[in-house]
PDB file of C-alpha atoms and ligand atoms in Angstrom:
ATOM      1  CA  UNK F   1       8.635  -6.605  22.582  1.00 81.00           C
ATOM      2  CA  UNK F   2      11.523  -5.112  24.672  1.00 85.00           C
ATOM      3  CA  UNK F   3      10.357  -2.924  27.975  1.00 86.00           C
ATOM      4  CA  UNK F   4      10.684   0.727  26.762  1.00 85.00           C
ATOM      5  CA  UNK F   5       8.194  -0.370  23.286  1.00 88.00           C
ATOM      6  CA  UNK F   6       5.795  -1.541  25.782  1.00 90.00           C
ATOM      7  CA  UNK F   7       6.084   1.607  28.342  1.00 90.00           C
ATOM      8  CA  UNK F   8       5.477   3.734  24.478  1.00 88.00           C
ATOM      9  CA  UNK F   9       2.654   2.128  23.851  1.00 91.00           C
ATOM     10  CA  UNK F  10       0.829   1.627  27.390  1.00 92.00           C
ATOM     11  CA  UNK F  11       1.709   5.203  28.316  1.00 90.00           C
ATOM     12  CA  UNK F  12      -0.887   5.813  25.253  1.00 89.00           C
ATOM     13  CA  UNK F  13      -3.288   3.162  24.997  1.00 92.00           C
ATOM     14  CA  UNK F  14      -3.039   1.729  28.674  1.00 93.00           C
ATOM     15  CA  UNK F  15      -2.249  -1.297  30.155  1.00 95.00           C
ATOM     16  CA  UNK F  16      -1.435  -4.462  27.639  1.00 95.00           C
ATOM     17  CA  UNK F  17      -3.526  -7.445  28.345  1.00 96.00           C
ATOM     18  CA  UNK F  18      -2.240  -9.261  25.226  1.00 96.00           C
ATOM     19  CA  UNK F  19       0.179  -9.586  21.880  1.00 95.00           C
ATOM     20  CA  UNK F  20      -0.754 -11.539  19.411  1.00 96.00           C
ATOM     21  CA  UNK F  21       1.252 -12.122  15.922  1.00 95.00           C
ATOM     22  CA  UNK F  22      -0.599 -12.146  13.012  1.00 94.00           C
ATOM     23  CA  UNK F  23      -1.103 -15.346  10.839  1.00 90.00           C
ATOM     24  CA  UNK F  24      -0.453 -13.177   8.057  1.00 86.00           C
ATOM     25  CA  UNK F  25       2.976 -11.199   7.821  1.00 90.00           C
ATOM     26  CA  UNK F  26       4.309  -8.467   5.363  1.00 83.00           C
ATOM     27  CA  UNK F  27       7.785  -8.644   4.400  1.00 87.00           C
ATOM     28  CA  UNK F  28       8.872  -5.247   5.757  1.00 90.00           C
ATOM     29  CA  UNK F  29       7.801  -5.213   8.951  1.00 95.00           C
ATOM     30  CA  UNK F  30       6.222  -7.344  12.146  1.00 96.00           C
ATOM     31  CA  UNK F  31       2.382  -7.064  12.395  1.00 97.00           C
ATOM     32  CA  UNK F  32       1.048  -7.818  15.747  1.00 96.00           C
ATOM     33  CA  UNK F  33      -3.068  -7.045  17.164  1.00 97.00           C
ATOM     34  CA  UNK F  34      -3.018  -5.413  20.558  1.00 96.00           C
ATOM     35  CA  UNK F  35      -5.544  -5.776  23.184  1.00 97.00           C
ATOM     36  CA  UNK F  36      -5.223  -3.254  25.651  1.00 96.00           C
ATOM     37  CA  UNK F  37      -7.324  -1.097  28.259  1.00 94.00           C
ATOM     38  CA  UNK F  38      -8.529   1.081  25.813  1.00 95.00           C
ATOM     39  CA  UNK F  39      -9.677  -1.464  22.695  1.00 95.00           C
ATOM     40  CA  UNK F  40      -7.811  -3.573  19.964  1.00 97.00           C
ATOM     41  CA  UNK F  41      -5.015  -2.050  17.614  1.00 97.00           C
ATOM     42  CA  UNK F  42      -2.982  -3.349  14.941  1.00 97.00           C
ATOM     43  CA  UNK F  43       0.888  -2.698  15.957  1.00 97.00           C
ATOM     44  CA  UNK F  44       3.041  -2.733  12.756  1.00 97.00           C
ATOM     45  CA  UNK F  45       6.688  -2.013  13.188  1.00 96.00           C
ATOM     46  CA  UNK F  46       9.624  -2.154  11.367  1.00 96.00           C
ATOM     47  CA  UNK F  47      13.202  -2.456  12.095  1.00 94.00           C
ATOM     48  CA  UNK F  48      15.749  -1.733   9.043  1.00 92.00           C
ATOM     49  CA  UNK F  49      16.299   2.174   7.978  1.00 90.00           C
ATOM     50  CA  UNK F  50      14.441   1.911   4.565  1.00 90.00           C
ATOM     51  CA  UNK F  51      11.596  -0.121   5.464  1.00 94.00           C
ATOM     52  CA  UNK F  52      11.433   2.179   8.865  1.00 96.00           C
ATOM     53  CA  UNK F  53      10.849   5.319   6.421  1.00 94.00           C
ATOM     54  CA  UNK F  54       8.490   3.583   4.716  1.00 95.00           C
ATOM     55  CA  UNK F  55       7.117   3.268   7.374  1.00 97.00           C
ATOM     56  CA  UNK F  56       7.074   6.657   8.750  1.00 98.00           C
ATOM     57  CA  UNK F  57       5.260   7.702   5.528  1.00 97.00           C
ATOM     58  CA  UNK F  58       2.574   5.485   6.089  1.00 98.00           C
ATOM     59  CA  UNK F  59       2.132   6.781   9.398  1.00 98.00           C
ATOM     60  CA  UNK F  60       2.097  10.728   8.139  1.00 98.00           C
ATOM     61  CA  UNK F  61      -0.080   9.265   5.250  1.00 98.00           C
ATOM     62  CA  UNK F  62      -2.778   7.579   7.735  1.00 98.00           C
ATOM     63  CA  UNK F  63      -2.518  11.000  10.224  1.00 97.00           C
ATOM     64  CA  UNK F  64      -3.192  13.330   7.180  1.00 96.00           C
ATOM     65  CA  UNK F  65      -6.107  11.111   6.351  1.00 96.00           C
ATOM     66  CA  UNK F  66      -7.578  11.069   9.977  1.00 94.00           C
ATOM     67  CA  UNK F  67     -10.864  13.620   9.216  1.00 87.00           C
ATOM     68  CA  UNK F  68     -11.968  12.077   5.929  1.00 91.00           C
ATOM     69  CA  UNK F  69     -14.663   8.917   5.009  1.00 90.00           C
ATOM     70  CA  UNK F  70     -14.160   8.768   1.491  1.00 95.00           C
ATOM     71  CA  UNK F  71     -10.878   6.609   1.531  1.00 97.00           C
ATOM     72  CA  UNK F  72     -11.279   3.562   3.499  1.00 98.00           C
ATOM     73  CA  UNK F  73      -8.168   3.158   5.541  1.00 98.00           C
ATOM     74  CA  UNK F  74      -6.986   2.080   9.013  1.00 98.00           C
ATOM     75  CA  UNK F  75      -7.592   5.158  11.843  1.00 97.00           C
ATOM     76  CA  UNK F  76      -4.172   6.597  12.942  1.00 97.00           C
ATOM     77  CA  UNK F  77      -3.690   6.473  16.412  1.00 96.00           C
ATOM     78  CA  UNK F  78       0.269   6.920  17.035  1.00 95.00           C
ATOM     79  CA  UNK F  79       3.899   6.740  15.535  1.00 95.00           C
ATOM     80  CA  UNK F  80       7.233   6.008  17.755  1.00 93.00           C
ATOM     81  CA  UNK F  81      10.390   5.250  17.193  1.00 93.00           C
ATOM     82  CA  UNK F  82      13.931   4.572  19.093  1.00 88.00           C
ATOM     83  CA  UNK F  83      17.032   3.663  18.045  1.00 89.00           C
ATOM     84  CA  UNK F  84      16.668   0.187  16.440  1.00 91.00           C
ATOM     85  CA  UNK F  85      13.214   0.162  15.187  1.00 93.00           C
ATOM     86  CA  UNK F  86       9.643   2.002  14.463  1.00 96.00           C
ATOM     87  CA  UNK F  87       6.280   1.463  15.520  1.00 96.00           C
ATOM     88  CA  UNK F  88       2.844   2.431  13.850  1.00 97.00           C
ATOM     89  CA  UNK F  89      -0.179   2.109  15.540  1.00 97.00           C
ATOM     90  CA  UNK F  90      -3.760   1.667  13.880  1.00 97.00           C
ATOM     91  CA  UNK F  91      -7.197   0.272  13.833  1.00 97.00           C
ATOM     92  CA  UNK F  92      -7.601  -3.491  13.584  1.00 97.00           C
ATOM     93  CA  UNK F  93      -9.338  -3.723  10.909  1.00 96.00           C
ATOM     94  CA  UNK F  94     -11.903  -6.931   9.625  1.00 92.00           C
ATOM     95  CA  UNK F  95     -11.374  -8.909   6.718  1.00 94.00           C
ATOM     96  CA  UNK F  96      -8.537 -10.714   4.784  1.00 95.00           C
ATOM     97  CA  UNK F  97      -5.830  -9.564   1.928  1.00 96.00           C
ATOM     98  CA  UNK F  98      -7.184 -10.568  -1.461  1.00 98.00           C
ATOM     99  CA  UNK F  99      -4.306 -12.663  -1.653  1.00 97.00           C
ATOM    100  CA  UNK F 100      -6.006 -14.708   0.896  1.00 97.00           C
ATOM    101  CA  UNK F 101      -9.284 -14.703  -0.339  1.00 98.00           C
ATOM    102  CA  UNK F 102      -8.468 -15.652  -3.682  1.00 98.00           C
ATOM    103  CA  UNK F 103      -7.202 -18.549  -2.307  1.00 97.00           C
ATOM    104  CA  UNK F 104      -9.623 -19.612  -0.281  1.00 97.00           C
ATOM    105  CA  UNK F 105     -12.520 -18.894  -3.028  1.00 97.00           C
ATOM    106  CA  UNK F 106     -14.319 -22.229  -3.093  1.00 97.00           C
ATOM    107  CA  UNK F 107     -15.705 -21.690  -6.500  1.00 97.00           C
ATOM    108  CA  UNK F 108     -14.080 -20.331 -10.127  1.00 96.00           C
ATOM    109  CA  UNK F 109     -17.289 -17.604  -9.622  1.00 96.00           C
ATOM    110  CA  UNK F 110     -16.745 -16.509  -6.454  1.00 97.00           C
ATOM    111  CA  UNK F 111     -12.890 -15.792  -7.313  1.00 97.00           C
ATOM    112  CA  UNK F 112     -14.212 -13.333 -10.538  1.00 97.00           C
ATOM    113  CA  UNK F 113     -16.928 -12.031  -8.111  1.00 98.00           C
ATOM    114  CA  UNK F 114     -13.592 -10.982  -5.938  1.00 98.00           C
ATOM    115  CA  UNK F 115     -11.613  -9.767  -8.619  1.00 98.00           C
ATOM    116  CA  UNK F 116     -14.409  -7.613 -10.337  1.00 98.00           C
ATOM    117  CA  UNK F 117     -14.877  -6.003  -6.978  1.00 98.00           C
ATOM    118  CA  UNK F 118     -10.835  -5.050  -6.658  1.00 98.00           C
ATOM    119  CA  UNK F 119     -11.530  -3.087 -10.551  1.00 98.00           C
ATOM    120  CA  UNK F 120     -14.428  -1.336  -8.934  1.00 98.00           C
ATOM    121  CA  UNK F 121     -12.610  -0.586  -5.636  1.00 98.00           C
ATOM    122  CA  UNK F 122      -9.849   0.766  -7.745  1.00 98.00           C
ATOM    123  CA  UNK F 123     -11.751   2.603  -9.834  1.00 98.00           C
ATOM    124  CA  UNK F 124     -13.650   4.471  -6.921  1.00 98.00           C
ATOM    125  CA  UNK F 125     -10.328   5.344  -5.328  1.00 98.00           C
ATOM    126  CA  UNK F 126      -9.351   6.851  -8.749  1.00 98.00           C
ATOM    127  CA  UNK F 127     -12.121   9.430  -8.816  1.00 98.00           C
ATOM    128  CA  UNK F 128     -12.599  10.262  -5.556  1.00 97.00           C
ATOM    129  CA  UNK F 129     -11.827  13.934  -5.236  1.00 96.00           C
ATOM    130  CA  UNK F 130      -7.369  14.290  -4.001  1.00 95.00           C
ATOM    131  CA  UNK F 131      -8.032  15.408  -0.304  1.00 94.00           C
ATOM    132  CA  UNK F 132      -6.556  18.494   0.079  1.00 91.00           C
ATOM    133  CA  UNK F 133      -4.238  17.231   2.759  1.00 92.00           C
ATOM    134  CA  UNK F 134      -2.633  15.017  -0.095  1.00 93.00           C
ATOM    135  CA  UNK F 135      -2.412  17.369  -2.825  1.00 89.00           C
ATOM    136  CA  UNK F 136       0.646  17.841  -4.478  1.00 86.00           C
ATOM    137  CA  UNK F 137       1.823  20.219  -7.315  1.00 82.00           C
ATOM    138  CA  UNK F 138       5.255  18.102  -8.450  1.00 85.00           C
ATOM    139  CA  UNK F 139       5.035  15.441 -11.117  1.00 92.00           C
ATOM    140  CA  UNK F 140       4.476  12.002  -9.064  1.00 96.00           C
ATOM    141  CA  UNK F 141       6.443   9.926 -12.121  1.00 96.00           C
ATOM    142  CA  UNK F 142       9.313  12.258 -12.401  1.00 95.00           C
ATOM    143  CA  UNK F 143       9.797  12.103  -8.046  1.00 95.00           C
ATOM    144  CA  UNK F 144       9.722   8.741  -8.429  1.00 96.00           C
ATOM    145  CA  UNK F 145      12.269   8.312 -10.580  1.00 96.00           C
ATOM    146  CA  UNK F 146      14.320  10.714  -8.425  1.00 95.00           C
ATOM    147  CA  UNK F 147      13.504   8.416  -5.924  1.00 94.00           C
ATOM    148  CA  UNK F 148      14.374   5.110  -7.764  1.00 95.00           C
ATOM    149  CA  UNK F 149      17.866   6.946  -8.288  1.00 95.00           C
ATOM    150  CA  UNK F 150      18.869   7.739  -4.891  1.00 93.00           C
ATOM    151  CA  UNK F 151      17.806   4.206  -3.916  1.00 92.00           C
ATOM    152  CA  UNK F 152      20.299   2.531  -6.542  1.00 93.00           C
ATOM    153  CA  UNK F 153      22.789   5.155  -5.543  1.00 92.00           C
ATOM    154  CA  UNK F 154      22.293   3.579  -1.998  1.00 90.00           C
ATOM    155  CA  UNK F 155      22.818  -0.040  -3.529  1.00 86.00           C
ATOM    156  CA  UNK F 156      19.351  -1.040  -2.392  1.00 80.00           C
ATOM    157  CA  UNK F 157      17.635  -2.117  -4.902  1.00 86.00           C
ATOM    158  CA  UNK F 158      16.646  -4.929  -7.373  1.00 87.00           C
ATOM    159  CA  UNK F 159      16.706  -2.030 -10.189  1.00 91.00           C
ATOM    160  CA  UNK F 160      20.039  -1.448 -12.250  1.00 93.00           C
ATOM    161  CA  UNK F 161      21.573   1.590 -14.167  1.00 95.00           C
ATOM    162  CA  UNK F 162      20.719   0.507 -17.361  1.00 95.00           C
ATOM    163  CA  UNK F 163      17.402   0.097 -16.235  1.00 96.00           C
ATOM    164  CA  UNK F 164      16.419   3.536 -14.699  1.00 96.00           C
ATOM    165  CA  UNK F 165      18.261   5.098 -17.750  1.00 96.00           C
ATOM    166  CA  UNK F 166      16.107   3.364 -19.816  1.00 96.00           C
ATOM    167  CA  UNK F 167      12.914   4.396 -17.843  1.00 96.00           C
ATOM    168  CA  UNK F 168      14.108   8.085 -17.730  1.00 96.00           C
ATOM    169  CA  UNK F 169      14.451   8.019 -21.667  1.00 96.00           C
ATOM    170  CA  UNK F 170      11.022   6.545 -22.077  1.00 96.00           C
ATOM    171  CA  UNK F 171       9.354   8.196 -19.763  1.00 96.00           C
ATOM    172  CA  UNK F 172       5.250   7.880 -20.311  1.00 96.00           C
ATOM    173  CA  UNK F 173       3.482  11.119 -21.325  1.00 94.00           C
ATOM    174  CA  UNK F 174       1.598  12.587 -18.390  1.00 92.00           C
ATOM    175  CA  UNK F 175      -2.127  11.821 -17.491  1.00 94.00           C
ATOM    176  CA  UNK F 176      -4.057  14.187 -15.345  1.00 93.00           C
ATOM    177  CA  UNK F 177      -2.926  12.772 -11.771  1.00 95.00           C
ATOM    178  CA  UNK F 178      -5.132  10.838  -9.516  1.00 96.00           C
ATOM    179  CA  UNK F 179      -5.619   9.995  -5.700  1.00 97.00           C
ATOM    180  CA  UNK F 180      -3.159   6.650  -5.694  1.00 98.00           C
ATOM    181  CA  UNK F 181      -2.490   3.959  -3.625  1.00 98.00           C
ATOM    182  CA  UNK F 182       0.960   3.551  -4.558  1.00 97.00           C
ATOM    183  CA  UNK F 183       1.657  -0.407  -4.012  1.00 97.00           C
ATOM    184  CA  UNK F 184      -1.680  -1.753  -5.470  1.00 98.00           C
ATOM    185  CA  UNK F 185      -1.315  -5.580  -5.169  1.00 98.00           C
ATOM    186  CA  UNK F 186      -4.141  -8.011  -3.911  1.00 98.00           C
ATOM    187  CA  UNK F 187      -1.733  -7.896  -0.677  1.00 96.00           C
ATOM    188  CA  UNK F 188      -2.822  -4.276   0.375  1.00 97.00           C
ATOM    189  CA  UNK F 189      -6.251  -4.461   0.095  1.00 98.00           C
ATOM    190  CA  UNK F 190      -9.280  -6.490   2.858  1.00 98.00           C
ATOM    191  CA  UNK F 191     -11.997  -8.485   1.687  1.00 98.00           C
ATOM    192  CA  UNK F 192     -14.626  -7.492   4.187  1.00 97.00           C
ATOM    193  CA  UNK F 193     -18.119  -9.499   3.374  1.00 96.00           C
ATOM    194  CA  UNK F 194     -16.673 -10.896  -0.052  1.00 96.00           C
ATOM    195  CA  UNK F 195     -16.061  -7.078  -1.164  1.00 98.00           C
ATOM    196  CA  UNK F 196     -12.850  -5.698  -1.434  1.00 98.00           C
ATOM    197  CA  UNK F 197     -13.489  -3.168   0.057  1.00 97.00           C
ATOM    198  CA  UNK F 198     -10.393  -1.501   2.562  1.00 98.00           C
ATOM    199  CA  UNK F 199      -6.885  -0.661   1.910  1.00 98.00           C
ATOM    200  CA  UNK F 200      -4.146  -1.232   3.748  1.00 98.00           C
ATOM    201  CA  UNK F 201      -0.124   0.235   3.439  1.00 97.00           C
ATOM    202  CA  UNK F 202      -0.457   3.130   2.294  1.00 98.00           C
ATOM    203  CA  UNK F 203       2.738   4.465   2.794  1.00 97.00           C
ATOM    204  CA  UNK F 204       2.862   5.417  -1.104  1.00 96.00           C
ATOM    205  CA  UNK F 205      -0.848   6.767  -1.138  1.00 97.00           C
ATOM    206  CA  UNK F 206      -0.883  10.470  -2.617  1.00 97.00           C
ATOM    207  CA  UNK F 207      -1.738  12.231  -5.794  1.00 96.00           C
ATOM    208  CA  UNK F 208      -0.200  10.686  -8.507  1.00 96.00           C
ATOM    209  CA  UNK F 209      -0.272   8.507 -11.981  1.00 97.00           C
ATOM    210  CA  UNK F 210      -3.365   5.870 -11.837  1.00 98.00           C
ATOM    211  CA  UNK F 211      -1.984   3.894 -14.138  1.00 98.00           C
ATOM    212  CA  UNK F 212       0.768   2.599 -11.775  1.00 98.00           C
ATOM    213  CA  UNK F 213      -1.712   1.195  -9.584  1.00 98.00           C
ATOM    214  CA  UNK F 214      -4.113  -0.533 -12.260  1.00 98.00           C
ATOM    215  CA  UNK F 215      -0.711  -1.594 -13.773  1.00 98.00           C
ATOM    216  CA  UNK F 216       0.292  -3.787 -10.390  1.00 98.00           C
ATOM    217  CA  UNK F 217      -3.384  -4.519  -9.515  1.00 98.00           C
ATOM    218  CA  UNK F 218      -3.476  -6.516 -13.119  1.00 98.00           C
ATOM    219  CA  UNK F 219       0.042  -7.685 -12.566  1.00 97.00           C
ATOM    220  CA  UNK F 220      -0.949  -9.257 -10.002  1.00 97.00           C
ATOM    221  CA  UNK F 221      -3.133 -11.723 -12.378  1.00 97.00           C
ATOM    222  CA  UNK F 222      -1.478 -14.370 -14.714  1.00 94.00           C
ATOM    223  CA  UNK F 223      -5.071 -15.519 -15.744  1.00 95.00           C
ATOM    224  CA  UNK F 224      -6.150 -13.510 -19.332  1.00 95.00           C
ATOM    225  CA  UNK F 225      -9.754 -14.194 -17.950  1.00 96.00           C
ATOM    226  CA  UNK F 226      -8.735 -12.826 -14.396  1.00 97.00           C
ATOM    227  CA  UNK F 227      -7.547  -9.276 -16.216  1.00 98.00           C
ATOM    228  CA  UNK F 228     -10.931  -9.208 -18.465  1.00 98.00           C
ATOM    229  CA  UNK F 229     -12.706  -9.580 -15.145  1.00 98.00           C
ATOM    230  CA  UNK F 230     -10.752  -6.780 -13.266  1.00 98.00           C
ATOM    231  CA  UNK F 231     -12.153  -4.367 -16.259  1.00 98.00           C
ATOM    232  CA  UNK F 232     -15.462  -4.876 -15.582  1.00 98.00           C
ATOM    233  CA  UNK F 233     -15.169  -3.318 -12.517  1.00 98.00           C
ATOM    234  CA  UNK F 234     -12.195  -0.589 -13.336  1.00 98.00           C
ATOM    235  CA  UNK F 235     -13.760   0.747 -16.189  1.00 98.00           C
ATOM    236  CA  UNK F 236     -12.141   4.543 -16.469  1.00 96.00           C
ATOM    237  CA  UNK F 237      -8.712   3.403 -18.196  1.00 96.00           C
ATOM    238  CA  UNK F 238      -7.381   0.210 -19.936  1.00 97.00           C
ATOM    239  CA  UNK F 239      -3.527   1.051 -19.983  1.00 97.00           C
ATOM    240  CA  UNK F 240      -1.807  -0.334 -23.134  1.00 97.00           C
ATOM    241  CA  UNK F 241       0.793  -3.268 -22.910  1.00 96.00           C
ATOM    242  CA  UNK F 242       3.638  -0.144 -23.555  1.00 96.00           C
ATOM    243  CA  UNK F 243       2.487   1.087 -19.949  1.00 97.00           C
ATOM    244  CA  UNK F 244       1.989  -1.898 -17.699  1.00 97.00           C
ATOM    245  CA  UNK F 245       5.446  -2.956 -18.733  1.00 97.00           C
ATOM    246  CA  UNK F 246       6.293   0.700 -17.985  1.00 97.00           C
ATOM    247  CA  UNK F 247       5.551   0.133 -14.147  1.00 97.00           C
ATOM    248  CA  UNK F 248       5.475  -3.733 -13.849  1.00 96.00           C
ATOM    249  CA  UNK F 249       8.989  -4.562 -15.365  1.00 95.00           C
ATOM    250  CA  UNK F 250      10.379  -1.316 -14.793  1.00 95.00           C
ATOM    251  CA  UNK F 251       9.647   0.987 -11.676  1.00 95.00           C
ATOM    252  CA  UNK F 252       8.776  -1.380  -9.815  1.00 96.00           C
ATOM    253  CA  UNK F 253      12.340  -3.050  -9.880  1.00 94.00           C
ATOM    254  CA  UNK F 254      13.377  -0.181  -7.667  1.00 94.00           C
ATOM    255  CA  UNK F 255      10.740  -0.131  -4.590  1.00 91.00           C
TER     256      UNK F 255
HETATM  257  N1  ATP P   1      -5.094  -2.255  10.040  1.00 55.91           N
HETATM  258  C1  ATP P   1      -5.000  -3.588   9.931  1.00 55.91           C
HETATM  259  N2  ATP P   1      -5.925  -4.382  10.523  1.00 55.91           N
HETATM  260  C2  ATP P   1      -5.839  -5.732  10.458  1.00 55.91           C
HETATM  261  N3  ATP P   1      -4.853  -6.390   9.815  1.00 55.91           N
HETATM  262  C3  ATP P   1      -3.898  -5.647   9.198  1.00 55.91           C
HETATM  263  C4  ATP P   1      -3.926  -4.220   9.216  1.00 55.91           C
HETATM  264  N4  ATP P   1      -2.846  -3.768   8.549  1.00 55.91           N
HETATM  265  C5  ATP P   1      -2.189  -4.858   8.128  1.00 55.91           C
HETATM  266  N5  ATP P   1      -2.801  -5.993   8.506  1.00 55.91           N
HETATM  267  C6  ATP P   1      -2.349  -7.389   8.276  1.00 55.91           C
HETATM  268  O1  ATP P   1      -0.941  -7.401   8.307  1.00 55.91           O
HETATM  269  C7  ATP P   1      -0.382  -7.890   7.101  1.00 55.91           C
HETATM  270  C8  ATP P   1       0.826  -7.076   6.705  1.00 55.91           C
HETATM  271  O2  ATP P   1       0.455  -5.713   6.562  1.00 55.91           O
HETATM  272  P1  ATP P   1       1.140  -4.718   5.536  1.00 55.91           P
HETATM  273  O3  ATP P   1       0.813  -5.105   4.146  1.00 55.91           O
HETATM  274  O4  ATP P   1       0.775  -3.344   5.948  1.00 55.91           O
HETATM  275  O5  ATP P   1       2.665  -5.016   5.859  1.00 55.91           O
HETATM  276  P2  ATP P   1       3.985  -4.853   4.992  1.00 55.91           P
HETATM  277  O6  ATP P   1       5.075  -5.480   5.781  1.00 55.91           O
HETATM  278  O7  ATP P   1       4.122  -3.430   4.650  1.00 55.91           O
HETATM  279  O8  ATP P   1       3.690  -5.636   3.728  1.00 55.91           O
HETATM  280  P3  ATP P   1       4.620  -5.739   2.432  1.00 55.91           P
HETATM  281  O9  ATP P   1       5.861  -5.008   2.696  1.00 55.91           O
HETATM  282  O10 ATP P   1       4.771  -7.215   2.276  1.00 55.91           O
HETATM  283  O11 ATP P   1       3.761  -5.140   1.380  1.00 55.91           O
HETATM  284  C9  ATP P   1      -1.500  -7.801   6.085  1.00 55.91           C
HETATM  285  O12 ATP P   1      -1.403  -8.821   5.165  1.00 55.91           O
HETATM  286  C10 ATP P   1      -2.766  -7.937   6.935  1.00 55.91           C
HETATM  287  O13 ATP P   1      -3.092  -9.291   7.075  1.00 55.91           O
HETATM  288 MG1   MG P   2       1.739  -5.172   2.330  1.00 55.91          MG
END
């Protein structure tokens, strides 16, 4: 951490007693728990200009969230940046990715246990109420593919032309928007007492199409058993093969 991060973040929180990395890394930024005079944060920063917006979001995301219970996400305590990199501070939070979890399930039960709790978790996000603060009048699928545009335009991404032309002409008819998390893998979300139970990254969370998120949540399963199991906990929407494919082998390409 070079001198002027540290001066940021003690001039805030107060004096640093110690940095530790985290066993478990993202790939777009540096996640580091930081004990200081005034209690224990989770630093995450980031250092290259897209994953530093991305970044940013999640910040104005977790800020715009700050006054609310009924989304469980980390508390926003401060965003800075300098030349070469951003930094988001937030509430450590308890608990281990899915990912994790899943893997460290000692029993075939306890891993359907976790995923039927993900389904449920899911499914509460999708019909909890869109706080105010992240309601939005535009068409979430049509930005995105705005979005996914400029980013090929930008050479950035794993998506191609023929690709995004072939997403625009297909485009999925609209469903009544949702409150989304917007990157729904079993990386973004704690297991807190063998629940799933918090999410985590939430730079894409906002009202949009539900079926992106249950689409990457069940993507994230190779097991036929594993999706059946995921159902009995999201129960408002099984999206047809048409759609998963949609999100999974399409949009998805571009973020
Ligand atoms: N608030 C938090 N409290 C405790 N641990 C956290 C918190 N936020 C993130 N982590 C840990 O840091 C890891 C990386 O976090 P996160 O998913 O936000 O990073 P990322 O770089 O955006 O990930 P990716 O780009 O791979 O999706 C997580 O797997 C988790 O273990
Ligand atoms: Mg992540």
């Amino acid at each position: 951490m070079t001198e002027k991060e540290r001066d940021s973040i003690e001039k805030i929180f107060g004096q640093i007693y110690e940095i530790n990395k985290l066993s478990e890394q993202g790939c777009t930024s540096e996640v580091r728990k930081i004990l200081t005079e005034s209690g224990t944060y989770l630093l995450k920063s980031s250092f290259y200009s897209r994953y530093r917006e991305w970044l940013r979001m999640e910040a104005l995301v977790l800020e715009k969230l700050t006054n609310q219970h009924a989304i469980p996400v980390p508390r926003y305590f401060g965003f800075f940046e300098d030349e070469k990199s951003s930094h988001l501070v937030m509430s450590f939070e308890k608990g281990t990715t899915l990912t994790t979890a899943l893997k460290n399930a000692k029993s075939q039960i306890e891993k359907l246990n976790l995923i039927r709790s993900f389904g449920e978790f899911l499914n509460r996000l999708h019909e909890t109420n869109i706080p105010e603060s992240l309601y939005r009048e535009n068409d979430w699928l049509e930005e995105q593919l705005i979005r996914a545009e400029k980013y090929l335009h930008e050479g950035q991404t794993e998506g191609t032309h023929q690709l995004l032309e072939q997403l625009q002409s297909t485009k999925l008819h609209p469903v009544s928007q949702t409150i989304i998390h917007g990157d729904c893998t079993t990386d973004n979300v704690l297991v807190i007492d063998g629940k799933v139970s918090f999410f985590i990254d939430v730079s894409g969370m906002t009202a949009g199409d539900p079926r992106y998120d249950e689409s990457l949540a069940i993507g994230c399963f190779d097991d036929e058993s594993h999706i059946k199991m995921f159902y009995q906990g999201y129960r408002r929407y099984q999206v047809s093969k048409e759609e998963s494919q949609y999100f999974n082998e399409g949009l998805y390409e571009f973020f």
